[in-house]
């Protein structure tokens, strides 16, 4: 004969369940897919166990994440660059929508890690390394054929993330001294698409987040190049509070 639970025991279990439900919180974060995949999602279960907060992440890119924060759609944005450059990406995203934004003076950036940006080409390309001068020449269109840097007689096809996304803008700052990309460069809407595009084009050239290359390099490969390390962070308007504070404190770089 199976033991039965007393009414008091059932009431206690039910009460504990509803207390657990009441304590659970969901925090929406919008922003870059690199901090999402490299920091936020890998520790999401640990975050929930420690704080009771569930994160709902919208991978719209650094610029659109900050734009969502400024528009009041989320209380936390995840970014893959410095605060100043992330705000610049948000302004570019707003401009693409035909509007301007007023940037709050009290934005707070909390670093949660860093990411390496790597230079990639098609795996059939024998080029193994590129200098900063060569990278700038390729990206700006001064070098147009792989045979100019020791590769095959093949036109170079530059692919870059759109201006509201951090990788392309960080590469421009780090390797191009702020110069513009070559006219006709292919713009893609996510860091992963850089890898996909280069994998499908023997003449392809781009800069990709190392975390995505480690996950799935496809038919692309990393070439030796100057090291490019960019910060990743969480941005709030003013000091974070409530669930946002729990999340920011949990992910804060120790």
JSON list of C-alpha atoms in Angstrom, two decimals:
[
{"chain": "A", "resi": 1, "resn": "UNK", "atom": "CA", "xyz": [0.00, 0.00, 0.00]},
{"chain": "A", "resi": 2, "resn": "UNK", "atom": "CA", "xyz": [1.40, 3.36, -1.09]},
{"chain": "A", "resi": 3, "resn": "UNK", "atom": "CA", "xyz": [1.97, 5.98, 1.64]},
{"chain": "A", "resi": 4, "resn": "UNK", "atom": "CA", "xyz": [-0.20, 9.05, 1.32]},
{"chain": "A", "resi": 5, "resn": "UNK", "atom": "CA", "xyz": [0.80, 12.63, 1.96]},
{"chain": "A", "resi": 6, "resn": "UNK", "atom": "CA", "xyz": [-0.98, 14.51, 4.67]},
{"chain": "A", "resi": 7, "resn": "UNK", "atom": "CA", "xyz": [-2.91, 17.65, 3.85]},
{"chain": "A", "resi": 8, "resn": "UNK", "atom": "CA", "xyz": [-0.28, 19.65, 5.76]},
{"chain": "A", "resi": 9, "resn": "UNK", "atom": "CA", "xyz": [2.55, 18.14, 3.71]},
{"chain": "A", "resi": 10, "resn": "UNK", "atom": "CA", "xyz": [0.73, 18.84, 0.45]},
{"chain": "A", "resi": 11, "resn": "UNK", "atom": "CA", "xyz": [0.12, 22.42, 1.53]},
{"chain": "A", "resi": 12, "resn": "UNK", "atom": "CA", "xyz": [3.81, 22.85, 2.37]},
{"chain": "A", "resi": 13, "resn": "UNK", "atom": "CA", "xyz": [4.90, 21.49, -1.02]},
{"chain": "A", "resi": 14, "resn": "UNK", "atom": "CA", "xyz": [2.40, 23.70, -2.84]},
{"chain": "A", "resi": 15, "resn": "UNK", "atom": "CA", "xyz": [3.49, 26.76, -0.89]},
{"chain": "A", "resi": 16, "resn": "UNK", "atom": "CA", "xyz": [7.16, 26.03, -1.63]},
{"chain": "A", "resi": 17, "resn": "UNK", "atom": "CA", "xyz": [6.34, 25.70, -5.33]},
{"chain": "A", "resi": 18, "resn": "UNK", "atom": "CA", "xyz": [4.59, 29.07, -5.47]},
{"chain": "A", "resi": 19, "resn": "UNK", "atom": "CA", "xyz": [7.35, 30.75, -3.50]},
{"chain": "A", "resi": 20, "resn": "UNK", "atom": "CA", "xyz": [9.84, 29.40, -6.06]},
{"chain": "A", "resi": 21, "resn": "UNK", "atom": "CA", "xyz": [7.71, 30.69, -8.92]},
{"chain": "A", "resi": 22, "resn": "UNK", "atom": "CA", "xyz": [7.32, 34.06, -7.27]},
{"chain": "A", "resi": 23, "resn": "UNK", "atom": "CA", "xyz": [11.06, 34.37, -6.73]},
{"chain": "A", "resi": 24, "resn": "UNK", "atom": "CA", "xyz": [11.93, 33.53, -10.35]},
{"chain": "A", "resi": 25, "resn": "UNK", "atom": "CA", "xyz": [12.68, 36.56, -12.50]},
{"chain": "A", "resi": 26, "resn": "UNK", "atom": "CA", "xyz": [13.29, 36.99, -16.21]},
{"chain": "A", "resi": 27, "resn": "UNK", "atom": "CA", "xyz": [15.62, 39.69, -17.49]},
{"chain": "A", "resi": 28, "resn": "UNK", "atom": "CA", "xyz": [15.71, 40.64, -21.16]},
{"chain": "A", "resi": 29, "resn": "UNK", "atom": "CA", "xyz": [19.11, 41.53, -22.60]},
{"chain": "A", "resi": 30, "resn": "UNK", "atom": "CA", "xyz": [19.71, 42.69, -26.17]},
{"chain": "A", "resi": 31, "resn": "UNK", "atom": "CA", "xyz": [23.06, 42.95, -27.88]},
{"chain": "A", "resi": 32, "resn": "UNK", "atom": "CA", "xyz": [26.02, 41.25, -29.50]},
{"chain": "A", "resi": 33, "resn": "UNK", "atom": "CA", "xyz": [26.05, 37.55, -30.25]},
{"chain": "A", "resi": 34, "resn": "UNK", "atom": "CA", "xyz": [29.70, 37.23, -29.21]},
{"chain": "A", "resi": 35, "resn": "UNK", "atom": "CA", "xyz": [29.11, 38.13, -25.53]},
{"chain": "A", "resi": 36, "resn": "UNK", "atom": "CA", "xyz": [25.92, 36.06, -25.77]},
{"chain": "A", "resi": 37, "resn": "UNK", "atom": "CA", "xyz": [27.73, 32.90, -26.90]},
{"chain": "A", "resi": 38, "resn": "UNK", "atom": "CA", "xyz": [31.01, 33.41, -25.08]},
{"chain": "A", "resi": 39, "resn": "UNK", "atom": "CA", "xyz": [29.84, 34.63, -21.66]},
{"chain": "A", "resi": 40, "resn": "UNK", "atom": "CA", "xyz": [26.08, 34.94, -21.10]},
{"chain": "A", "resi": 41, "resn": "UNK", "atom": "CA", "xyz": [24.70, 31.60, -22.31]},
{"chain": "A", "resi": 42, "resn": "UNK", "atom": "CA", "xyz": [27.49, 29.32, -21.01]},
{"chain": "A", "resi": 43, "resn": "UNK", "atom": "CA", "xyz": [26.81, 30.48, -17.45]},
{"chain": "A", "resi": 44, "resn": "UNK", "atom": "CA", "xyz": [23.02, 30.95, -17.71]},
{"chain": "A", "resi": 45, "resn": "UNK", "atom": "CA", "xyz": [22.19, 27.86, -15.63]},
{"chain": "A", "resi": 46, "resn": "UNK", "atom": "CA", "xyz": [24.72, 28.88, -12.98]},
{"chain": "A", "resi": 47, "resn": "UNK", "atom": "CA", "xyz": [23.25, 32.39, -12.97]},
{"chain": "A", "resi": 48, "resn": "UNK", "atom": "CA", "xyz": [19.74, 31.08, -12.37]},
{"chain": "A", "resi": 49, "resn": "UNK", "atom": "CA", "xyz": [20.89, 28.77, -9.58]},
{"chain": "A", "resi": 50, "resn": "UNK", "atom": "CA", "xyz": [22.75, 31.61, -7.86]},
{"chain": "A", "resi": 51, "resn": "UNK", "atom": "CA", "xyz": [20.27, 34.45, -8.35]},
{"chain": "A", "resi": 52, "resn": "UNK", "atom": "CA", "xyz": [16.94, 33.02, -9.50]},
{"chain": "A", "resi": 53, "resn": "UNK", "atom": "CA", "xyz": [17.15, 35.13, -12.66]},
{"chain": "A", "resi": 54, "resn": "UNK", "atom": "CA", "xyz": [16.47, 33.73, -16.13]},
{"chain": "A", "resi": 55, "resn": "UNK", "atom": "CA", "xyz": [18.00, 35.65, -19.04]},
{"chain": "A", "resi": 56, "resn": "UNK", "atom": "CA", "xyz": [16.11, 36.08, -22.28]},
{"chain": "A", "resi": 57, "resn": "UNK", "atom": "CA", "xyz": [18.66, 37.19, -24.87]},
{"chain": "A", "resi": 58, "resn": "UNK", "atom": "CA", "xyz": [17.98, 38.94, -28.17]},
{"chain": "A", "resi": 59, "resn": "UNK", "atom": "CA", "xyz": [21.05, 38.69, -30.41]},
{"chain": "A", "resi": 60, "resn": "UNK", "atom": "CA", "xyz": [20.56, 41.85, -32.44]},
{"chain": "A", "resi": 61, "resn": "UNK", "atom": "CA", "xyz": [24.16, 43.09, -32.36]},
{"chain": "A", "resi": 62, "resn": "UNK", "atom": "CA", "xyz": [25.99, 45.64, -30.24]},
{"chain": "A", "resi": 63, "resn": "UNK", "atom": "CA", "xyz": [24.54, 48.76, -31.85]},
{"chain": "A", "resi": 64, "resn": "UNK", "atom": "CA", "xyz": [20.94, 47.60, -31.87]},
{"chain": "A", "resi": 65, "resn": "UNK", "atom": "CA", "xyz": [21.35, 46.30, -28.32]},
{"chain": "A", "resi": 66, "resn": "UNK", "atom": "CA", "xyz": [22.40, 49.74, -27.06]},
{"chain": "A", "resi": 67, "resn": "UNK", "atom": "CA", "xyz": [19.63, 51.27, -29.15]},
{"chain": "A", "resi": 68, "resn": "UNK", "atom": "CA", "xyz": [17.09, 48.98, -27.46]},
{"chain": "A", "resi": 69, "resn": "UNK", "atom": "CA", "xyz": [18.48, 50.06, -24.09]},
{"chain": "A", "resi": 70, "resn": "UNK", "atom": "CA", "xyz": [18.16, 53.77, -24.95]},
{"chain": "A", "resi": 71, "resn": "UNK", "atom": "CA", "xyz": [14.65, 53.19, -26.32]},
{"chain": "A", "resi": 72, "resn": "UNK", "atom": "CA", "xyz": [13.65, 51.60, -23.00]},
{"chain": "A", "resi": 73, "resn": "UNK", "atom": "CA", "xyz": [12.97, 48.16, -24.49]},
{"chain": "A", "resi": 74, "resn": "UNK", "atom": "CA", "xyz": [15.53, 46.42, -22.26]},
{"chain": "A", "resi": 75, "resn": "UNK", "atom": "CA", "xyz": [17.33, 47.37, -19.06]},
{"chain": "A", "resi": 76, "resn": "UNK", "atom": "CA", "xyz": [20.65, 45.79, -20.06]},
{"chain": "A", "resi": 77, "resn": "UNK", "atom": "CA", "xyz": [22.58, 45.75, -23.34]},
{"chain": "A", "resi": 78, "resn": "UNK", "atom": "CA", "xyz": [25.45, 43.35, -24.07]},
{"chain": "A", "resi": 79, "resn": "UNK", "atom": "CA", "xyz": [28.25, 44.82, -26.18]},
{"chain": "A", "resi": 80, "resn": "UNK", "atom": "CA", "xyz": [31.42, 43.63, -27.88]},
{"chain": "A", "resi": 81, "resn": "UNK", "atom": "CA", "xyz": [33.43, 46.84, -27.79]},
{"chain": "A", "resi": 82, "resn": "UNK", "atom": "CA", "xyz": [34.21, 49.85, -25.62]},
{"chain": "A", "resi": 83, "resn": "UNK", "atom": "CA", "xyz": [31.32, 51.97, -24.38]},
{"chain": "A", "resi": 84, "resn": "UNK", "atom": "CA", "xyz": [32.16, 54.86, -26.72]},
{"chain": "A", "resi": 85, "resn": "UNK", "atom": "CA", "xyz": [32.34, 52.64, -29.80]},
{"chain": "A", "resi": 86, "resn": "UNK", "atom": "CA", "xyz": [29.21, 50.72, -28.78]},
{"chain": "A", "resi": 87, "resn": "UNK", "atom": "CA", "xyz": [27.33, 54.02, -28.55]},
{"chain": "A", "resi": 88, "resn": "UNK", "atom": "CA", "xyz": [28.72, 54.90, -31.97]},
{"chain": "A", "resi": 89, "resn": "UNK", "atom": "CA", "xyz": [27.33, 51.62, -33.31]},
{"chain": "A", "resi": 90, "resn": "UNK", "atom": "CA", "xyz": [23.93, 52.49, -31.79]},
{"chain": "A", "resi": 91, "resn": "UNK", "atom": "CA", "xyz": [23.99, 55.85, -33.53]},
{"chain": "A", "resi": 92, "resn": "UNK", "atom": "CA", "xyz": [24.72, 54.10, -36.84]},
{"chain": "A", "resi": 93, "resn": "UNK", "atom": "CA", "xyz": [21.82, 51.70, -36.18]},
{"chain": "A", "resi": 94, "resn": "UNK", "atom": "CA", "xyz": [19.50, 54.63, -35.49]},
{"chain": "A", "resi": 95, "resn": "UNK", "atom": "CA", "xyz": [20.69, 56.43, -38.62]},
{"chain": "A", "resi": 96, "resn": "UNK", "atom": "CA", "xyz": [19.88, 53.34, -40.66]},
{"chain": "A", "resi": 97, "resn": "UNK", "atom": "CA", "xyz": [16.32, 53.66, -39.32]},
{"chain": "A", "resi": 98, "resn": "UNK", "atom": "CA", "xyz": [16.19, 57.30, -40.36]},
{"chain": "A", "resi": 99, "resn": "UNK", "atom": "CA", "xyz": [16.36, 58.81, -36.90]},
{"chain": "A", "resi": 100, "resn": "UNK", "atom": "CA", "xyz": [18.72, 60.27, -34.33]},
{"chain": "A", "resi": 101, "resn": "UNK", "atom": "CA", "xyz": [18.99, 59.35, -30.67]},
{"chain": "A", "resi": 102, "resn": "UNK", "atom": "CA", "xyz": [19.76, 61.26, -27.51]},
{"chain": "A", "resi": 103, "resn": "UNK", "atom": "CA", "xyz": [22.43, 59.31, -25.68]},
{"chain": "A", "resi": 104, "resn": "UNK", "atom": "CA", "xyz": [22.00, 59.30, -21.87]},
{"chain": "A", "resi": 105, "resn": "UNK", "atom": "CA", "xyz": [24.93, 60.85, -20.04]},
{"chain": "A", "resi": 106, "resn": "UNK", "atom": "CA", "xyz": [24.82, 58.21, -17.30]},
{"chain": "A", "resi": 107, "resn": "UNK", "atom": "CA", "xyz": [25.46, 55.02, -19.25]},
{"chain": "A", "resi": 108, "resn": "UNK", "atom": "CA", "xyz": [27.41, 52.52, -17.13]},
{"chain": "A", "resi": 109, "resn": "UNK", "atom": "CA", "xyz": [29.72, 49.92, -18.72]},
{"chain": "A", "resi": 110, "resn": "UNK", "atom": "CA", "xyz": [30.65, 46.79, -16.76]},
{"chain": "A", "resi": 111, "resn": "UNK", "atom": "CA", "xyz": [33.31, 44.59, -18.33]},
{"chain": "A", "resi": 112, "resn": "UNK", "atom": "CA", "xyz": [32.44, 40.89, -18.37]},
{"chain": "A", "resi": 113, "resn": "UNK", "atom": "CA", "xyz": [35.28, 39.53, -20.50]},
{"chain": "A", "resi": 114, "resn": "UNK", "atom": "CA", "xyz": [37.21, 39.93, -23.72]},
{"chain": "A", "resi": 115, "resn": "UNK", "atom": "CA", "xyz": [37.22, 38.37, -27.16]},
{"chain": "A", "resi": 116, "resn": "UNK", "atom": "CA", "xyz": [39.85, 37.90, -29.84]},
{"chain": "A", "resi": 117, "resn": "UNK", "atom": "CA", "xyz": [39.02, 38.96, -33.37]},
{"chain": "A", "resi": 118, "resn": "UNK", "atom": "CA", "xyz": [40.82, 36.80, -35.93]},
{"chain": "A", "resi": 119, "resn": "UNK", "atom": "CA", "xyz": [41.51, 37.24, -39.64]},
{"chain": "A", "resi": 120, "resn": "UNK", "atom": "CA", "xyz": [40.09, 34.52, -41.86]},
{"chain": "A", "resi": 121, "resn": "UNK", "atom": "CA", "xyz": [40.44, 33.42, -45.48]},
{"chain": "A", "resi": 122, "resn": "UNK", "atom": "CA", "xyz": [39.22, 30.42, -47.46]},
{"chain": "A", "resi": 123, "resn": "UNK", "atom": "CA", "xyz": [41.03, 27.24, -46.44]},
{"chain": "A", "resi": 124, "resn": "UNK", "atom": "CA", "xyz": [42.25, 26.72, -50.03]},
{"chain": "A", "resi": 125, "resn": "UNK", "atom": "CA", "xyz": [44.17, 30.01, -49.84]},
{"chain": "A", "resi": 126, "resn": "UNK", "atom": "CA", "xyz": [47.91, 29.33, -49.16]},
{"chain": "A", "resi": 127, "resn": "UNK", "atom": "CA", "xyz": [48.42, 32.72, -47.48]},
{"chain": "A", "resi": 128, "resn": "UNK", "atom": "CA", "xyz": [49.39, 32.00, -43.87]},
{"chain": "A", "resi": 129, "resn": "UNK", "atom": "CA", "xyz": [50.05, 35.45, -42.39]},
{"chain": "A", "resi": 130, "resn": "UNK", "atom": "CA", "xyz": [49.31, 39.13, -43.01]},
{"chain": "A", "resi": 131, "resn": "UNK", "atom": "CA", "xyz": [50.80, 42.29, -41.54]},
{"chain": "A", "resi": 132, "resn": "UNK", "atom": "CA", "xyz": [48.81, 45.29, -40.35]},
{"chain": "A", "resi": 133, "resn": "UNK", "atom": "CA", "xyz": [49.81, 47.21, -43.48]},
{"chain": "A", "resi": 134, "resn": "UNK", "atom": "CA", "xyz": [48.59, 44.35, -45.66]},
{"chain": "A", "resi": 135, "resn": "UNK", "atom": "CA", "xyz": [45.34, 44.04, -43.72]},
{"chain": "A", "resi": 136, "resn": "UNK", "atom": "CA", "xyz": [44.66, 47.75, -44.12]},
{"chain": "A", "resi": 137, "resn": "UNK", "atom": "CA", "xyz": [45.55, 47.58, -47.82]},
{"chain": "A", "resi": 138, "resn": "UNK", "atom": "CA", "xyz": [43.17, 44.68, -48.40]},
{"chain": "A", "resi": 139, "resn": "UNK", "atom": "CA", "xyz": [40.29, 46.12, -46.40]},
{"chain": "A", "resi": 140, "resn": "UNK", "atom": "CA", "xyz": [40.56, 49.56, -48.02]},
{"chain": "A", "resi": 141, "resn": "UNK", "atom": "CA", "xyz": [40.95, 48.24, -51.56]},
{"chain": "A", "resi": 142, "resn": "UNK", "atom": "CA", "xyz": [44.58, 49.22, -52.19]},
{"chain": "A", "resi": 143, "resn": "UNK", "atom": "CA", "xyz": [45.44, 45.53, -52.45]},
{"chain": "A", "resi": 144, "resn": "UNK", "atom": "CA", "xyz": [42.94, 43.82, -54.74]},
{"chain": "A", "resi": 145, "resn": "UNK", "atom": "CA", "xyz": [44.49, 40.47, -55.67]},
{"chain": "A", "resi": 146, "resn": "UNK", "atom": "CA", "xyz": [45.84, 37.72, -53.43]},
{"chain": "A", "resi": 147, "resn": "UNK", "atom": "CA", "xyz": [48.99, 37.49, -55.57]},
{"chain": "A", "resi": 148, "resn": "UNK", "atom": "CA", "xyz": [50.04, 40.87, -54.12]},
{"chain": "A", "resi": 149, "resn": "UNK", "atom": "CA", "xyz": [50.53, 39.25, -50.70]},
{"chain": "A", "resi": 150, "resn": "UNK", "atom": "CA", "xyz": [51.98, 35.91, -51.78]},
{"chain": "A", "resi": 151, "resn": "UNK", "atom": "CA", "xyz": [48.73, 34.15, -52.64]},
{"chain": "A", "resi": 152, "resn": "UNK", "atom": "CA", "xyz": [47.11, 32.91, -55.87]},
{"chain": "A", "resi": 153, "resn": "UNK", "atom": "CA", "xyz": [46.08, 35.07, -58.81]},
{"chain": "A", "resi": 154, "resn": "UNK", "atom": "CA", "xyz": [42.61, 35.60, -57.42]},
{"chain": "A", "resi": 155, "resn": "UNK", "atom": "CA", "xyz": [40.58, 38.76, -56.73]},
{"chain": "A", "resi": 156, "resn": "UNK", "atom": "CA", "xyz": [40.12, 39.52, -53.04]},
{"chain": "A", "resi": 157, "resn": "UNK", "atom": "CA", "xyz": [36.53, 39.62, -51.81]},
{"chain": "A", "resi": 158, "resn": "UNK", "atom": "CA", "xyz": [36.15, 41.60, -48.57]},
{"chain": "A", "resi": 159, "resn": "UNK", "atom": "CA", "xyz": [33.27, 40.77, -46.24]},
{"chain": "A", "resi": 160, "resn": "UNK", "atom": "CA", "xyz": [32.43, 42.81, -43.16]},
{"chain": "A", "resi": 161, "resn": "UNK", "atom": "CA", "xyz": [29.68, 43.05, -40.58]},
{"chain": "A", "resi": 162, "resn": "UNK", "atom": "CA", "xyz": [27.30, 45.98, -41.05]},
{"chain": "A", "resi": 163, "resn": "UNK", "atom": "CA", "xyz": [28.12, 49.24, -39.20]},
{"chain": "A", "resi": 164, "resn": "UNK", "atom": "CA", "xyz": [25.80, 48.55, -36.25]},
{"chain": "A", "resi": 165, "resn": "UNK", "atom": "CA", "xyz": [27.77, 45.39, -35.37]},
{"chain": "A", "resi": 166, "resn": "UNK", "atom": "CA", "xyz": [30.99, 45.51, -33.36]},
{"chain": "A", "resi": 167, "resn": "UNK", "atom": "CA", "xyz": [33.44, 43.22, -35.24]},
{"chain": "A", "resi": 168, "resn": "UNK", "atom": "CA", "xyz": [33.69, 45.25, -38.44]},
{"chain": "A", "resi": 169, "resn": "UNK", "atom": "CA", "xyz": [33.97, 48.54, -36.58]},
{"chain": "A", "resi": 170, "resn": "UNK", "atom": "CA", "xyz": [36.60, 47.16, -34.18]},
{"chain": "A", "resi": 171, "resn": "UNK", "atom": "CA", "xyz": [38.70, 45.88, -37.10]},
{"chain": "A", "resi": 172, "resn": "UNK", "atom": "CA", "xyz": [38.44, 49.30, -38.75]},
{"chain": "A", "resi": 173, "resn": "UNK", "atom": "CA", "xyz": [39.72, 50.96, -35.58]},
{"chain": "A", "resi": 174, "resn": "UNK", "atom": "CA", "xyz": [42.46, 48.40, -34.82]},
{"chain": "A", "resi": 175, "resn": "UNK", "atom": "CA", "xyz": [43.84, 47.65, -38.28]},
{"chain": "A", "resi": 176, "resn": "UNK", "atom": "CA", "xyz": [42.63, 50.37, -40.65]},
{"chain": "A", "resi": 177, "resn": "UNK", "atom": "CA", "xyz": [43.34, 53.49, -38.58]},
{"chain": "A", "resi": 178, "resn": "UNK", "atom": "CA", "xyz": [39.69, 54.46, -39.05]},
{"chain": "A", "resi": 179, "resn": "UNK", "atom": "CA", "xyz": [39.78, 54.40, -42.86]},
{"chain": "A", "resi": 180, "resn": "UNK", "atom": "CA", "xyz": [36.71, 53.26, -44.80]},
{"chain": "A", "resi": 181, "resn": "UNK", "atom": "CA", "xyz": [36.21, 49.79, -46.21]},
{"chain": "A", "resi": 182, "resn": "UNK", "atom": "CA", "xyz": [36.68, 49.27, -49.92]},
{"chain": "A", "resi": 183, "resn": "UNK", "atom": "CA", "xyz": [33.66, 50.23, -51.99]},
{"chain": "A", "resi": 184, "resn": "UNK", "atom": "CA", "xyz": [31.73, 47.10, -52.84]},
{"chain": "A", "resi": 185, "resn": "UNK", "atom": "CA", "xyz": [32.68, 45.18, -49.71]},
{"chain": "A", "resi": 186, "resn": "UNK", "atom": "CA", "xyz": [29.97, 42.68, -48.80]},
{"chain": "A", "resi": 187, "resn": "UNK", "atom": "CA", "xyz": [28.12, 43.62, -45.60]},
{"chain": "A", "resi": 188, "resn": "UNK", "atom": "CA", "xyz": [26.53, 40.84, -43.55]},
{"chain": "A", "resi": 189, "resn": "UNK", "atom": "CA", "xyz": [24.12, 40.99, -40.64]},
{"chain": "A", "resi": 190, "resn": "UNK", "atom": "CA", "xyz": [25.88, 38.75, -38.12]},
{"chain": "A", "resi": 191, "resn": "UNK", "atom": "CA", "xyz": [29.42, 37.72, -37.16]},
{"chain": "A", "resi": 192, "resn": "UNK", "atom": "CA", "xyz": [28.61, 34.10, -38.07]},
{"chain": "A", "resi": 193, "resn": "UNK", "atom": "CA", "xyz": [27.78, 35.15, -41.62]},
{"chain": "A", "resi": 194, "resn": "UNK", "atom": "CA", "xyz": [31.36, 36.37, -42.11]},
{"chain": "A", "resi": 195, "resn": "UNK", "atom": "CA", "xyz": [32.55, 32.79, -41.65]},
{"chain": "A", "resi": 196, "resn": "UNK", "atom": "CA", "xyz": [29.80, 31.38, -43.86]},
{"chain": "A", "resi": 197, "resn": "UNK", "atom": "CA", "xyz": [30.55, 33.88, -46.63]},
{"chain": "A", "resi": 198, "resn": "UNK", "atom": "CA", "xyz": [34.33, 33.33, -46.58]},
{"chain": "A", "resi": 199, "resn": "UNK", "atom": "CA", "xyz": [33.76, 29.56, -46.52]},
{"chain": "A", "resi": 200, "resn": "UNK", "atom": "CA", "xyz": [31.85, 29.83, -49.79]},
{"chain": "A", "resi": 201, "resn": "UNK", "atom": "CA", "xyz": [34.27, 32.18, -51.57]},
{"chain": "A", "resi": 202, "resn": "UNK", "atom": "CA", "xyz": [37.87, 31.14, -52.38]},
{"chain": "A", "resi": 203, "resn": "UNK", "atom": "CA", "xyz": [38.86, 34.81, -52.59]},
{"chain": "A", "resi": 204, "resn": "UNK", "atom": "CA", "xyz": [37.14, 35.70, -49.33]},
{"chain": "A", "resi": 205, "resn": "UNK", "atom": "CA", "xyz": [38.65, 37.81, -46.56]},
{"chain": "A", "resi": 206, "resn": "UNK", "atom": "CA", "xyz": [37.14, 38.90, -43.25]},
{"chain": "A", "resi": 207, "resn": "UNK", "atom": "CA", "xyz": [37.51, 39.31, -39.50]},
{"chain": "A", "resi": 208, "resn": "UNK", "atom": "CA", "xyz": [35.63, 36.91, -37.24]},
{"chain": "A", "resi": 209, "resn": "UNK", "atom": "CA", "xyz": [35.07, 36.37, -33.53]},
{"chain": "A", "resi": 210, "resn": "UNK", "atom": "CA", "xyz": [37.32, 33.56, -32.34]},
{"chain": "A", "resi": 211, "resn": "UNK", "atom": "CA", "xyz": [34.45, 31.98, -30.39]},
{"chain": "A", "resi": 212, "resn": "UNK", "atom": "CA", "xyz": [32.51, 31.40, -33.62]},
{"chain": "A", "resi": 213, "resn": "UNK", "atom": "CA", "xyz": [35.55, 30.08, -35.48]},
{"chain": "A", "resi": 214, "resn": "UNK", "atom": "CA", "xyz": [36.14, 27.55, -32.71]},
{"chain": "A", "resi": 215, "resn": "UNK", "atom": "CA", "xyz": [32.51, 26.47, -32.90]},
{"chain": "A", "resi": 216, "resn": "UNK", "atom": "CA", "xyz": [32.31, 26.12, -36.68]},
{"chain": "A", "resi": 217, "resn": "UNK", "atom": "CA", "xyz": [35.04, 27.26, -39.07]},
{"chain": "A", "resi": 218, "resn": "UNK", "atom": "CA", "xyz": [33.47, 25.68, -42.13]},
{"chain": "A", "resi": 219, "resn": "UNK", "atom": "CA", "xyz": [35.79, 26.01, -45.13]},
{"chain": "A", "resi": 220, "resn": "UNK", "atom": "CA", "xyz": [37.60, 29.01, -43.70]},
{"chain": "A", "resi": 221, "resn": "UNK", "atom": "CA", "xyz": [40.85, 29.22, -41.75]},
{"chain": "A", "resi": 222, "resn": "UNK", "atom": "CA", "xyz": [42.61, 31.67, -39.45]},
{"chain": "A", "resi": 223, "resn": "UNK", "atom": "CA", "xyz": [45.77, 33.37, -40.71]},
{"chain": "A", "resi": 224, "resn": "UNK", "atom": "CA", "xyz": [48.46, 34.84, -38.49]},
{"chain": "A", "resi": 225, "resn": "UNK", "atom": "CA", "xyz": [47.88, 38.56, -37.93]},
{"chain": "A", "resi": 226, "resn": "UNK", "atom": "CA", "xyz": [48.41, 41.23, -35.25]},
{"chain": "A", "resi": 227, "resn": "UNK", "atom": "CA", "xyz": [46.47, 40.37, -32.10]},
{"chain": "A", "resi": 228, "resn": "UNK", "atom": "CA", "xyz": [43.08, 42.08, -31.78]},
{"chain": "A", "resi": 229, "resn": "UNK", "atom": "CA", "xyz": [41.46, 41.86, -28.34]},
{"chain": "A", "resi": 230, "resn": "UNK", "atom": "CA", "xyz": [38.19, 43.68, -27.72]},
{"chain": "A", "resi": 231, "resn": "UNK", "atom": "CA", "xyz": [36.30, 44.08, -24.44]},
{"chain": "A", "resi": 232, "resn": "UNK", "atom": "CA", "xyz": [32.86, 42.65, -23.83]},
{"chain": "A", "resi": 233, "resn": "UNK", "atom": "CA", "xyz": [30.50, 44.30, -21.39]},
{"chain": "A", "resi": 234, "resn": "UNK", "atom": "CA", "xyz": [27.03, 44.94, -20.05]},
{"chain": "A", "resi": 235, "resn": "UNK", "atom": "CA", "xyz": [25.62, 48.46, -20.35]},
{"chain": "A", "resi": 236, "resn": "UNK", "atom": "CA", "xyz": [22.90, 50.00, -18.20]},
{"chain": "A", "resi": 237, "resn": "UNK", "atom": "CA", "xyz": [21.43, 53.46, -17.85]},
{"chain": "A", "resi": 238, "resn": "UNK", "atom": "CA", "xyz": [22.70, 54.48, -14.43]},
{"chain": "A", "resi": 239, "resn": "UNK", "atom": "CA", "xyz": [23.77, 51.94, -11.87]},
{"chain": "A", "resi": 240, "resn": "UNK", "atom": "CA", "xyz": [21.90, 48.64, -12.34]},
{"chain": "A", "resi": 241, "resn": "UNK", "atom": "CA", "xyz": [19.13, 47.71, -9.91]},
{"chain": "A", "resi": 242, "resn": "UNK", "atom": "CA", "xyz": [16.92, 44.70, -9.19]},
{"chain": "A", "resi": 243, "resn": "UNK", "atom": "CA", "xyz": [17.38, 41.75, -11.55]},
{"chain": "A", "resi": 244, "resn": "UNK", "atom": "CA", "xyz": [19.76, 43.79, -13.70]},
{"chain": "A", "resi": 245, "resn": "UNK", "atom": "CA", "xyz": [22.07, 44.30, -10.72]},
{"chain": "A", "resi": 246, "resn": "UNK", "atom": "CA", "xyz": [22.02, 40.58, -9.93]},
{"chain": "A", "resi": 247, "resn": "UNK", "atom": "CA", "xyz": [22.99, 39.75, -13.51]},
{"chain": "A", "resi": 248, "resn": "UNK", "atom": "CA", "xyz": [25.65, 42.44, -13.83]},
{"chain": "A", "resi": 249, "resn": "UNK", "atom": "CA", "xyz": [27.20, 41.50, -10.48]},
{"chain": "A", "resi": 250, "resn": "UNK", "atom": "CA", "xyz": [27.23, 37.82, -11.45]},
{"chain": "A", "resi": 251, "resn": "UNK", "atom": "CA", "xyz": [28.93, 38.33, -14.83]},
{"chain": "A", "resi": 252, "resn": "UNK", "atom": "CA", "xyz": [31.26, 41.13, -13.73]},
{"chain": "A", "resi": 253, "resn": "UNK", "atom": "CA", "xyz": [34.85, 40.33, -14.74]},
{"chain": "A", "resi": 254, "resn": "UNK", "atom": "CA", "xyz": [36.67, 39.29, -11.62]}
]
